[in-house]
Amino acid sequence: MPFWDLQKHLGIDVDSWLLRQSMPQPYGRAARCHAFEREWVECGHGLGQTRARRECQPEYEDFMECMHRAKL
């Protein structure tokens, strides 16, 4: 957490592209890749960044594949 929250101070949100699946969705339905994002977040919760990248790589790849529709 930075000392000054620059994004909040300037009124911008650079991180929203990654968090859009977790946001409230229209008509209360889950987003297309919500299940993959949830698996990835649950896997990396409580781990350090380096360890999470190594141990949660399959979940992250599944989430990115769903987001970008690379292998449909």
XYZ file of C-alpha atoms in Angstrom:
72
model
C 0.000 0.000 0.000
C 1.597 3.255 -1.039
C 1.796 6.194 1.329
C -0.325 8.282 -1.025
C -3.112 6.570 -2.869
C -2.341 8.284 -6.175
C -5.091 6.545 -8.152
C -7.761 7.619 -5.663
C -6.353 11.127 -5.447
C -6.403 11.569 -9.235
C -9.780 9.860 -9.644
C -8.547 7.053 -11.910
C -8.655 3.287 -11.520
C -5.902 1.493 -13.420
C -6.524 -1.862 -11.710
C -10.182 -2.200 -12.715
C -9.427 -4.201 -15.892
C -8.205 -7.125 -13.781
C -10.994 -6.952 -11.232
C -13.955 -6.601 -13.572
C -15.036 -10.229 -13.132
C -15.487 -9.755 -9.356
C -17.598 -6.641 -9.677
C -21.391 -6.803 -9.357
C -22.788 -7.886 -12.697
C -26.005 -6.799 -14.423
C -29.071 -8.894 -13.591
C -27.111 -10.629 -10.799
C -25.545 -13.246 -13.079
C -21.909 -14.258 -12.707
C -19.468 -13.115 -15.365
C -18.168 -15.488 -18.020
C -14.778 -16.155 -16.389
C -15.791 -15.675 -12.775
C -15.140 -19.310 -11.834
C -11.605 -19.233 -13.262
C -10.837 -15.938 -11.533
C -12.119 -17.308 -8.255
C -9.894 -20.405 -8.505
C -6.878 -18.214 -9.233
C -7.568 -15.849 -6.329
C -8.212 -18.719 -3.907
C -4.970 -20.408 -4.954
C -2.844 -17.302 -4.482
C -4.505 -16.060 -1.297
C -2.004 -15.906 1.546
C 1.025 -16.762 -0.595
C 3.787 -14.385 -1.485
C 3.944 -13.034 -5.025
C 6.884 -15.207 -6.077
C 5.433 -18.394 -4.607
C 1.955 -17.679 -6.005
C 3.345 -17.225 -9.528
C 5.054 -20.585 -9.302
C 2.281 -22.586 -7.607
C -0.787 -21.001 -9.229
C 0.439 -20.896 -12.830
C -2.190 -23.387 -14.150
C -5.064 -21.397 -12.582
C -3.709 -18.122 -13.953
C -3.304 -19.589 -17.445
C -6.891 -20.894 -17.377
C -8.160 -17.472 -16.303
C -6.214 -15.638 -19.028
C -7.330 -18.179 -21.632
C -10.944 -17.545 -20.683
C -10.502 -13.759 -20.662
C -8.788 -13.589 -24.048
C -10.549 -16.617 -25.608
C -7.221 -17.871 -26.912
C -7.958 -21.588 -27.188
C -11.727 -21.797 -27.653
